PDB file of C-alpha atoms and ligand atoms in Angstrom:
ATOM      1  CA  MET I   1      -0.441   0.174  -0.001  1.00  0.00           C
ATOM      2  CA  ARG I   2       1.616   3.355  -0.873  1.00  0.00           C
ATOM      3  CA  LYS I   3       2.571   5.825   1.779  1.00  0.00           C
ATOM      4  CA  LYS I   4       2.577   8.905   2.792  1.00  0.00           C
ATOM      5  CA  ILE I   5       5.566  10.045   4.105  1.00  0.00           C
ATOM      6  CA  VAL I   6       6.827  13.723   5.661  1.00  0.00           C
ATOM      7  CA  ALA I   7      10.686  13.308   6.266  1.00  0.00           C
ATOM      8  CA  ALA I   8      12.910  15.988   7.634  1.00  0.00           C
ATOM      9  CA  ASN I   9      16.289  16.572   6.229  1.00  0.00           C
ATOM     10  CA  TRP I  10      18.234  18.718   9.449  1.00  0.00           C
ATOM     11  CA  LYS I  11      21.586  18.874   6.890  1.00  0.00           C
ATOM     12  CA  MET I  12      24.784  20.163   8.706  1.00  0.00           C
ATOM     13  CA  ASN I  13      22.715  22.141  11.660  1.00  0.00           C
ATOM     14  CA  LEU I  14      21.942  21.969  14.452  1.00  0.00           C
ATOM     15  CA  THR I  15      24.324  20.828  18.190  1.00  0.00           C
ATOM     16  CA  LEU I  16      22.849  17.760  19.977  1.00  0.00           C
ATOM     17  CA  ALA I  17      21.223  20.184  22.777  1.00  0.00           C
ATOM     18  CA  GLU I  18      19.240  22.280  19.471  1.00  0.00           C
ATOM     19  CA  GLY I  19      17.976  19.088  18.271  1.00  0.00           C
ATOM     20  CA  LYS I  20      17.054  17.125  21.548  1.00  0.00           C
ATOM     21  CA  ASN I  21      14.599  20.448  21.832  1.00  0.00           C
ATOM     22  CA  LEU I  22      13.673  19.715  18.157  1.00  0.00           C
ATOM     23  CA  VAL I  23      12.572  15.832  18.870  1.00  0.00           C
ATOM     24  CA  ASP I  24      11.385  17.131  22.242  1.00  0.00           C
ATOM     25  CA  GLY I  25       8.734  20.552  20.878  1.00  0.00           C
ATOM     26  CA  ILE I  26       7.985  17.442  18.059  1.00  0.00           C
ATOM     27  CA  LEU I  27       6.643  14.961  19.963  1.00  0.00           C
ATOM     28  CA  ALA I  28       4.832  16.909  21.932  1.00  0.00           C
ATOM     29  CA  GLY I  29       2.641  18.340  19.418  1.00  0.00           C
ATOM     30  CA  LEU I  30       2.854  14.870  17.385  1.00  0.00           C
ATOM     31  CA  PRO I  31      -0.768  14.136  15.914  1.00  0.00           C
ATOM     32  CA  ALA I  32      -1.586  10.433  15.913  1.00  0.00           C
ATOM     33  CA  LEU I  33       0.126   8.221  12.431  1.00  0.00           C
ATOM     34  CA  SER I  34      -0.343   5.055  10.368  1.00  0.00           C
ATOM     35  CA  ASP I  35       1.572   2.987   8.472  1.00  0.00           C
ATOM     36  CA  ALA I  36       0.778   4.864   5.946  1.00  0.00           C
ATOM     37  CA  ARG I  37       1.461   8.323   7.723  1.00  0.00           C
ATOM     38  CA  ARG I  38       4.903   8.254   8.584  1.00  0.00           C
ATOM     39  CA  VAL I  39       7.239  10.177   8.754  1.00  0.00           C
ATOM     40  CA  VAL I  40      11.260  10.952   8.670  1.00  0.00           C
ATOM     41  CA  ILE I  41      13.443  12.511  11.300  1.00  0.00           C
ATOM     42  CA  ALA I  42      17.142  12.405   9.317  1.00  0.00           C
ATOM     43  CA  SER I  43      19.567  14.618  11.869  1.00  0.00           C
ATOM     44  CA  PRO I  44      23.420  14.873  11.105  1.00  0.00           C
ATOM     45  CA  PHE I  45      25.386  11.453  11.718  1.00  0.00           C
ATOM     46  CA  THR I  46      26.884  12.801  15.041  1.00  0.00           C
ATOM     47  CA  ALA I  47      23.443  13.017  16.447  1.00  0.00           C
ATOM     48  CA  ILE I  48      21.817   9.900  15.053  1.00  0.00           C
ATOM     49  CA  ALA I  49      22.275   8.040  18.477  1.00  0.00           C
ATOM     50  CA  GLN I  50      19.960  11.300  20.308  1.00  0.00           C
ATOM     51  CA  THR I  51      17.103  10.738  17.631  1.00  0.00           C
ATOM     52  CA  VAL I  52      17.075   7.200  18.251  1.00  0.00           C
ATOM     53  CA  ALA I  53      16.494   6.582  21.348  1.00  0.00           C
ATOM     54  CA  GLN I  54      14.304   9.773  21.455  1.00  0.00           C
ATOM     55  CA  LEU I  55      11.668   8.236  19.300  1.00  0.00           C
ATOM     56  CA  GLN I  56      12.650   4.839  20.579  1.00  0.00           C
ATOM     57  CA  GLY I  57       9.268   3.402  21.433  1.00  0.00           C
ATOM     58  CA  LYS I  58       7.117   5.966  19.662  1.00  0.00           C
ATOM     59  CA  PRO I  59       5.453   4.189  15.903  1.00  0.00           C
ATOM     60  CA  TYR I  60       5.836   5.669  12.770  1.00  0.00           C
ATOM     61  CA  ILE I  61       8.227   7.941  13.585  1.00  0.00           C
ATOM     62  CA  TYR I  62      11.663   6.832  12.623  1.00  0.00           C
ATOM     63  CA  PRO I  63      15.048   7.578  12.449  1.00  0.00           C
ATOM     64  CA  GLY I  64      17.243   8.389   9.145  1.00  0.00           C
ATOM     65  CA  ALA I  65      20.544   9.358   8.093  1.00  0.00           C
ATOM     66  CA  GLN I  66      21.351  11.830   5.138  1.00  0.00           C
ATOM     67  CA  ASN I  67      24.301   9.902   3.549  1.00  0.00           C
ATOM     68  CA  CYS I  68      25.992   6.372   3.577  1.00  0.00           C
ATOM     69  CA  TYR I  69      28.806   5.264   1.380  1.00  0.00           C
ATOM     70  CA  ALA I  70      29.228   2.094  -1.070  1.00  0.00           C
ATOM     71  CA  GLU I  71      30.747  -0.105   0.627  1.00  0.00           C
ATOM     72  CA  ASN I  72      29.921  -1.943   4.365  1.00  0.00           C
ATOM     73  CA  ALA I  73      33.319  -1.532   5.846  1.00  0.00           C
ATOM     74  CA  GLY I  74      36.908  -0.715   5.250  1.00  0.00           C
ATOM     75  CA  ALA I  75      39.879   2.194   4.723  1.00  0.00           C
ATOM     76  CA  TYR I  76      37.164   5.146   4.238  1.00  0.00           C
ATOM     77  CA  THR I  77      38.503   7.883   6.148  1.00  0.00           C
ATOM     78  CA  GLY I  78      35.289   9.788   7.404  1.00  0.00           C
ATOM     79  CA  GLU I  79      32.292   8.230   5.860  1.00  0.00           C
ATOM     80  CA  VAL I  80      30.045   6.232   7.059  1.00  0.00           C
ATOM     81  CA  SER I  81      28.452   2.915   5.916  1.00  0.00           C
ATOM     82  CA  ALA I  82      24.989   1.748   5.786  1.00  0.00           C
ATOM     83  CA  LEU I  83      25.746  -1.049   8.530  1.00  0.00           C
ATOM     84  CA  MET I  84      27.097   1.273  10.311  1.00  0.00           C
ATOM     85  CA  LEU I  85      23.602   3.217  10.396  1.00  0.00           C
ATOM     86  CA  LYS I  86      21.714  -0.073  10.313  1.00  0.00           C
ATOM     87  CA  ASP I  87      23.463  -0.974  13.591  1.00  0.00           C
ATOM     88  CA  ALA I  88      22.809   2.762  14.919  1.00  0.00           C
ATOM     89  CA  GLY I  89      19.067   2.117  14.457  1.00  0.00           C
ATOM     90  CA  VAL I  90      18.530   4.239  12.065  1.00  0.00           C
ATOM     91  CA  GLN I  91      16.165   2.158   8.889  1.00  0.00           C
ATOM     92  CA  TYR I  92      15.573   5.000   5.786  1.00  0.00           C
ATOM     93  CA  VAL I  93      18.820   6.329   5.218  1.00  0.00           C
ATOM     94  CA  ILE I  94      18.581   9.730   1.315  1.00  0.00           C
ATOM     95  CA  LEU I  95      20.600   9.165  -1.503  1.00  0.00           C
ATOM     96  CA  GLY I  96      21.705  11.495  -4.260  1.00  0.00           C
ATOM     97  CA  HIS I  97      19.806  14.998  -2.208  1.00  0.00           C
ATOM     98  CA  SER I  98      21.447  17.260  -4.856  1.00  0.00           C
ATOM     99  CA  GLU I  99      23.265  18.896  -2.511  1.00  0.00           C
ATOM    100  CA  ARG I 100      25.548  15.879  -2.349  1.00  0.00           C
ATOM    101  CA  ARG I 101      25.032  15.269  -6.506  1.00  0.00           C
ATOM    102  CA  GLU I 102      26.380  19.032  -6.623  1.00  0.00           C
ATOM    103  CA  TYR I 103      29.324  19.808  -4.141  1.00  0.00           C
ATOM    104  CA  PHE I 104      30.375  16.521  -3.689  1.00  0.00           C
ATOM    105  CA  LYS I 105      30.674  14.999  -7.110  1.00  0.00           C
ATOM    106  CA  GLU I 106      28.134  12.204  -6.911  1.00  0.00           C
ATOM    107  CA  ASP I 107      27.259  10.555  -9.552  1.00  0.00           C
ATOM    108  CA  SER I 108      24.444   7.840 -10.808  1.00  0.00           C
ATOM    109  CA  ALA I 109      27.252   4.573 -10.652  1.00  0.00           C
ATOM    110  CA  LEU I 110      28.441   6.194  -6.878  1.00  0.00           C
ATOM    111  CA  LEU I 111      24.784   6.407  -6.516  1.00  0.00           C
ATOM    112  CA  ALA I 112      23.554   3.230  -7.718  1.00  0.00           C
ATOM    113  CA  LYS I 113      25.838   1.259  -4.962  1.00  0.00           C
ATOM    114  CA  LYS I 114      24.876   3.463  -2.247  1.00  0.00           C
ATOM    115  CA  VAL I 115      21.084   2.493  -2.865  1.00  0.00           C
ATOM    116  CA  ASN I 116      22.133  -1.189  -2.988  1.00  0.00           C
ATOM    117  CA  GLN I 117      24.307  -0.820   0.056  1.00  0.00           C
ATOM    118  CA  GLY I 118      20.971   0.898   1.637  1.00  0.00           C
ATOM    119  CA  LEU I 119      19.089  -1.603   0.667  1.00  0.00           C
ATOM    120  CA  SER I 120      21.218  -4.903   1.453  1.00  0.00           C
ATOM    121  CA  ASN I 121      21.372  -4.036   5.292  1.00  0.00           C
ATOM    122  CA  GLY I 122      17.625  -3.449   5.517  1.00  0.00           C
ATOM    123  CA  LEU I 123      17.321   0.390   5.166  1.00  0.00           C
ATOM    124  CA  GLN I 124      14.437   1.850   3.524  1.00  0.00           C
ATOM    125  CA  VAL I 125      15.437   4.707   0.643  1.00  0.00           C
ATOM    126  CA  ILE I 126      14.956   7.569   0.056  1.00  0.00           C
ATOM    127  CA  PHE I 127      15.977   8.661  -3.414  1.00  0.00           C
ATOM    128  CA  CYS I 128      16.253  12.153  -4.316  1.00  0.00           C
ATOM    129  CA  CYS I 129      16.084  13.196  -8.471  1.00  0.00           C
ATOM    130  CA  GLY I 130      15.231  16.793  -9.650  1.00  0.00           C
ATOM    131  CA  GLU I 131      16.567  19.409 -11.918  1.00  0.00           C
ATOM    132  CA  PRO I 132      18.702  22.996 -12.178  1.00  0.00           C
ATOM    133  CA  LEU I 133      17.200  26.201 -13.337  1.00  0.00           C
ATOM    134  CA  GLU I 134      18.031  25.414 -16.824  1.00  0.00           C
ATOM    135  CA  ILE I 135      16.214  22.130 -17.469  1.00  0.00           C
ATOM    136  CA  ARG I 136      13.133  23.590 -16.266  1.00  0.00           C
ATOM    137  CA  ASP I 137      13.407  26.477 -18.181  1.00  0.00           C
ATOM    138  CA  ALA I 138      14.223  24.055 -22.174  1.00  0.00           C
ATOM    139  CA  GLY I 139      11.305  22.301 -20.332  1.00  0.00           C
ATOM    140  CA  THR I 140      13.295  18.830 -20.397  1.00  0.00           C
ATOM    141  CA  GLN I 141      12.790  18.239 -17.239  1.00  0.00           C
ATOM    142  CA  ASN I 142      10.970  14.704 -17.291  1.00  0.00           C
ATOM    143  CA  ALA I 143      13.990  13.465 -19.459  1.00  0.00           C
ATOM    144  CA  HIS I 144      15.815  14.707 -16.818  1.00  0.00           C
ATOM    145  CA  VAL I 145      14.921  13.261 -13.828  1.00  0.00           C
ATOM    146  CA  GLU I 146      13.450   9.452 -15.447  1.00  0.00           C
ATOM    147  CA  GLN I 147      17.022   9.845 -16.405  1.00  0.00           C
ATOM    148  CA  GLN I 148      18.802   9.887 -12.769  1.00  0.00           C
ATOM    149  CA  ILE I 149      16.042   7.137 -11.988  1.00  0.00           C
ATOM    150  CA  LYS I 150      16.710   4.661 -14.434  1.00  0.00           C
ATOM    151  CA  GLU I 151      20.219   5.286 -13.820  1.00  0.00           C
ATOM    152  CA  GLY I 152      19.710   4.854  -9.715  1.00  0.00           C
ATOM    153  CA  LEU I 153      17.660   2.620  -9.213  1.00  0.00           C
ATOM    154  CA  PHE I 154      17.054   0.630 -12.450  1.00  0.00           C
ATOM    155  CA  HIS I 155      18.818  -2.523 -11.735  1.00  0.00           C
ATOM    156  CA  LEU I 156      16.870  -2.977  -7.972  1.00  0.00           C
ATOM    157  CA  ASP I 157      14.398  -6.091  -8.725  1.00  0.00           C
ATOM    158  CA  ALA I 158      10.878  -5.287  -7.676  1.00  0.00           C
ATOM    159  CA  ALA I 159      11.130  -6.584  -4.131  1.00  0.00           C
ATOM    160  CA  GLN I 160      14.220  -4.706  -3.722  1.00  0.00           C
ATOM    161  CA  LEU I 161      12.219  -1.858  -4.705  1.00  0.00           C
ATOM    162  CA  THR I 162       9.536  -1.583  -2.692  1.00  0.00           C
ATOM    163  CA  ASN I 163      12.235  -0.170  -0.232  1.00  0.00           C
ATOM    164  CA  ILE I 164      12.994   2.552  -2.483  1.00  0.00           C
ATOM    165  CA  VAL I 165      10.857   5.840  -1.193  1.00  0.00           C
ATOM    166  CA  ILE I 166      11.443   8.650  -4.605  1.00  0.00           C
ATOM    167  CA  ALA I 167      12.042  12.381  -3.810  1.00  0.00           C
ATOM    168  CA  TYR I 168      11.734  14.881  -6.276  1.00  0.00           C
ATOM    169  CA  GLU I 169      13.562  17.583  -5.499  1.00  0.00           C
ATOM    170  CA  PRO I 170      13.464  20.842  -8.401  1.00  0.00           C
ATOM    171  CA  ILE I 171      16.418  22.049  -7.342  1.00  0.00           C
ATOM    172  CA  TRP I 172      15.695  25.578  -7.974  1.00  0.00           C
ATOM    173  CA  ALA I 173      13.448  25.202  -5.750  1.00  0.00           C
ATOM    174  CA  ILE I 174      16.012  24.331  -2.776  1.00  0.00           C
ATOM    175  CA  GLY I 175      15.608  26.649   0.136  1.00  0.00           C
ATOM    176  CA  THR I 176      15.603  30.084  -2.573  1.00  0.00           C
ATOM    177  CA  GLY I 177      11.165  30.426  -1.083  1.00  0.00           C
ATOM    178  CA  ARG I 178      10.075  29.375  -5.247  1.00  0.00           C
ATOM    179  CA  THR I 179       8.064  26.605  -4.201  1.00  0.00           C
ATOM    180  CA  ALA I 180       7.422  24.618  -7.759  1.00  0.00           C
ATOM    181  CA  THR I 181       3.343  24.583  -8.205  1.00  0.00           C
ATOM    182  CA  SER I 182       1.010  22.225  -7.095  1.00  0.00           C
ATOM    183  CA  ALA I 183       0.580  21.644 -11.043  1.00  0.00           C
ATOM    184  CA  GLN I 184       4.477  21.511 -11.747  1.00  0.00           C
ATOM    185  CA  ALA I 185       4.714  18.913  -8.259  1.00  0.00           C
ATOM    186  CA  GLN I 186       1.696  17.313 -10.251  1.00  0.00           C
ATOM    187  CA  GLU I 187       3.178  17.174 -13.535  1.00  0.00           C
ATOM    188  CA  ILE I 188       6.158  15.344 -12.961  1.00  0.00           C
ATOM    189  CA  HIS I 189       4.739  12.539 -10.203  1.00  0.00           C
ATOM    190  CA  ALA I 190       2.251  11.470 -12.265  1.00  0.00           C
ATOM    191  CA  HIS I 191       5.259  11.188 -14.665  1.00  0.00           C
ATOM    192  CA  ILE I 192       7.610   9.725 -12.705  1.00  0.00           C
ATOM    193  CA  ARG I 193       5.352   6.570 -11.897  1.00  0.00           C
ATOM    194  CA  GLN I 194       4.528   6.211 -15.949  1.00  0.00           C
ATOM    195  CA  VAL I 195       8.432   6.209 -15.900  1.00  0.00           C
ATOM    196  CA  ILE I 196       8.055   3.822 -12.334  1.00  0.00           C
ATOM    197  CA  ALA I 197       5.024   1.456 -14.118  1.00  0.00           C
ATOM    198  CA  LYS I 198       6.653   1.202 -17.681  1.00  0.00           C
ATOM    199  CA  GLN I 199       9.511  -0.754 -16.414  1.00  0.00           C
ATOM    200  CA  TYR I 200       8.112  -2.316 -13.012  1.00  0.00           C
ATOM    201  CA  GLY I 201       4.229  -2.991 -13.868  1.00  0.00           C
ATOM    202  CA  ALA I 202       1.227  -1.042 -12.654  1.00  0.00           C
ATOM    203  CA  ASP I 203       0.899  -1.799  -8.971  1.00  0.00           C
ATOM    204  CA  ALA I 204       5.374  -1.376  -8.205  1.00  0.00           C
ATOM    205  CA  ALA I 205       4.092   2.474  -9.463  1.00  0.00           C
ATOM    206  CA  ASP I 206       1.408   2.487  -7.023  1.00  0.00           C
ATOM    207  CA  ASN I 207       2.746   1.389  -4.447  1.00  0.00           C
ATOM    208  CA  MET I 208       5.082   3.467  -4.962  1.00  0.00           C
ATOM    209  CA  SER I 209       4.875   6.885  -2.690  1.00  0.00           C
ATOM    210  CA  ILE I 210       6.681   9.701  -4.158  1.00  0.00           C
ATOM    211  CA  LEU I 211       7.790  12.844  -2.590  1.00  0.00           C
ATOM    212  CA  TYR I 212       8.090  16.654  -3.529  1.00  0.00           C
ATOM    213  CA  GLY I 213      10.847  18.880  -1.619  1.00  0.00           C
ATOM    214  CA  GLY I 214      11.872  22.066  -1.956  1.00  0.00           C
ATOM    215  CA  SER I 215      10.647  24.989  -0.203  1.00  0.00           C
ATOM    216  CA  CYS I 216       7.256  23.251   1.194  1.00  0.00           C
ATOM    217  CA  LYS I 217       6.287  24.096   4.652  1.00  0.00           C
ATOM    218  CA  PRO I 218       2.632  24.792   6.785  1.00  0.00           C
ATOM    219  CA  SER I 219       0.859  27.077   4.378  1.00  0.00           C
ATOM    220  CA  ASN I 220       1.635  25.276   0.830  1.00  0.00           C
ATOM    221  CA  ALA I 221       1.705  21.645   1.808  1.00  0.00           C
ATOM    222  CA  ALA I 222      -2.016  20.712   1.838  1.00  0.00           C
ATOM    223  CA  GLU I 223      -1.968  21.751  -1.085  1.00  0.00           C
ATOM    224  CA  LEU I 224       0.932  19.906  -2.159  1.00  0.00           C
ATOM    225  CA  PHE I 225      -0.140  17.113  -1.038  1.00  0.00           C
ATOM    226  CA  ALA I 226      -3.557  16.775  -2.264  1.00  0.00           C
ATOM    227  CA  CYS I 227      -1.870  16.605  -5.779  1.00  0.00           C
ATOM    228  CA  PRO I 228      -2.845  12.499  -6.535  1.00  0.00           C
ATOM    229  CA  ASP I 229       0.333  11.515  -7.681  1.00  0.00           C
ATOM    230  CA  VAL I 230       2.196  13.445  -4.263  1.00  0.00           C
ATOM    231  CA  ASP I 231       2.731  11.415  -1.580  1.00  0.00           C
ATOM    232  CA  GLY I 232       4.424  14.032   1.067  1.00  0.00           C
ATOM    233  CA  GLY I 233       7.762  15.803   1.513  1.00  0.00           C
ATOM    234  CA  LEU I 234      11.548  15.687   2.205  1.00  0.00           C
ATOM    235  CA  ILE I 235      11.612  18.608   4.153  1.00  0.00           C
ATOM    236  CA  GLY I 236      14.348  21.173   5.255  1.00  0.00           C
ATOM    237  CA  GLY I 237      13.714  24.618   5.479  1.00  0.00           C
ATOM    238  CA  ALA I 238      11.221  24.301   7.549  1.00  0.00           C
ATOM    239  CA  ALA I 239      11.364  20.566   9.461  1.00  0.00           C
ATOM    240  CA  LEU I 240      13.916  22.679  11.730  1.00  0.00           C
ATOM    241  CA  LYS I 241      11.512  24.594  13.667  1.00  0.00           C
ATOM    242  CA  SER I 242       8.361  22.724  15.455  1.00  0.00           C
ATOM    243  CA  ASP I 243       5.678  23.925  15.073  1.00  0.00           C
ATOM    244  CA  GLU I 244       6.836  24.207  11.063  1.00  0.00           C
ATOM    245  CA  PHE I 245       7.480  20.993  11.052  1.00  0.00           C
ATOM    246  CA  LEU I 246       4.300  19.634  13.174  1.00  0.00           C
ATOM    247  CA  GLY I 247       2.160  21.991  10.246  1.00  0.00           C
ATOM    248  CA  ILE I 248       3.499  19.815   7.363  1.00  0.00           C
ATOM    249  CA  ILE I 249       2.899  16.797   9.144  1.00  0.00           C
ATOM    250  CA  ASN I 250      -0.497  18.015  10.210  1.00  0.00           C
ATOM    251  CA  ALA I 251      -1.287  18.743   6.531  1.00  0.00           C
ATOM    252  CA  MET I 252      -0.039  15.126   5.842  1.00  0.00           C
ATOM    253  CA  VAL I 253      -2.241  13.439   8.474  1.00  0.00           C
ATOM    254  CA  GLY I 254      -5.616  15.654   6.777  1.00  0.00           C
ATOM    255  CA  GLN I 255      -5.032  13.975   3.619  1.00  0.00           C
TER     256      GLN I 255
HETATM  257  C1  PEP T   1      15.599  19.663   0.646  1.00  0.00           C
HETATM  258  O1  PEP T   1      17.347  19.831   0.681  1.00  0.00           O
HETATM  259  O2  PEP T   1      15.984  18.688   0.956  1.00  0.00           O
HETATM  260  C2  PEP T   1      15.086  20.590   1.214  1.00  0.00           C
HETATM  261  C3  PEP T   1      13.298  20.096   0.257  1.00  0.00           C
HETATM  262  O3  PEP T   1      14.800  22.043   1.035  1.00  0.00           O
HETATM  263  P1  PEP T   1      13.838  23.068   1.670  1.00  0.00           P
HETATM  264  O4  PEP T   1      12.753  22.322   1.946  1.00  0.00           O
HETATM  265  O5  PEP T   1      15.123  23.870   2.677  1.00  0.00           O
HETATM  266  O6  PEP T   1      14.091  23.637   0.297  1.00  0.00           O
END
C-alpha cells in the first residue's frame, strides 16, 4: 500500500542540544500516525544515537540518515556505511540529494552502489532526483529525472523496489523560497510514476511513495499533498522548527 511520508532533512544543522529540543517539540505536538502516515527524521550522523533514543517506542516516526557510503566497511576515512547506520538504529537513508550530487560530485554509478548498500542492510532508501533551473527553463525536466531514476534504480528487482521512496526535488526550489506549483509537482510526479510503471508494472508504480521537496512549508503543504501523485514531502528549512514541521505533518495526516 502506498504510504504518505513527511521526512525531515536537517542537513548540516543543529547541535545535540538543539536537536534534542527540536525532537522533543515534535513529539509533544505529534498527531496520531499510522503505517500509511509516517514521519522520518534524518539528522546529521552526530545526532543519530540521540534521535534514535528519543524516537524509541514512538510508533511510525523513524530515525533516518542523510547519506551512507557505497561499501560496508574498510579504509574509507570519514565515511559511514549503511551497516553502521542500521546498527545505530536508523531505518531510512536519503541518497542522491542534489547537494550531494553537486558539491560532492556523486554520480549515478556511485549512487546505484549506495542504494544497494542501503537495501542490503535493511534500510529504506529515499532516492532524490530533480532538475536544475536551466533544465526546467528548457522544458526537459521529465527526461532529466527519468534518466536519474533509470541510472540510480533500474538495476533493482521489483522486491527491492518496494523499499525505495522517491523524492522529487527541483533544485531551483530547494532553500530558495520558490516552491513548485502544485500543478508542476503533480505533472512531474505523475511522469515519475509512469516511468516506474513502464519498468516495473502498474502495481509497483501505484505502491511507490513519491515525495515533493523544495521550500515546502505549512502554508503550501496541504495543497501540494492533495495532488494525487504527491505522497508527502522531504523538508529542509521548515523541518528545523517544531511548529513548522508539525504544520507540515498535520497537512499530511489530514489528507
Ligand atoms: C531539501 O534540501 O531536501 C529541501 C527540500 O530543502 P528546503 O525544504 O529547505 O527547500
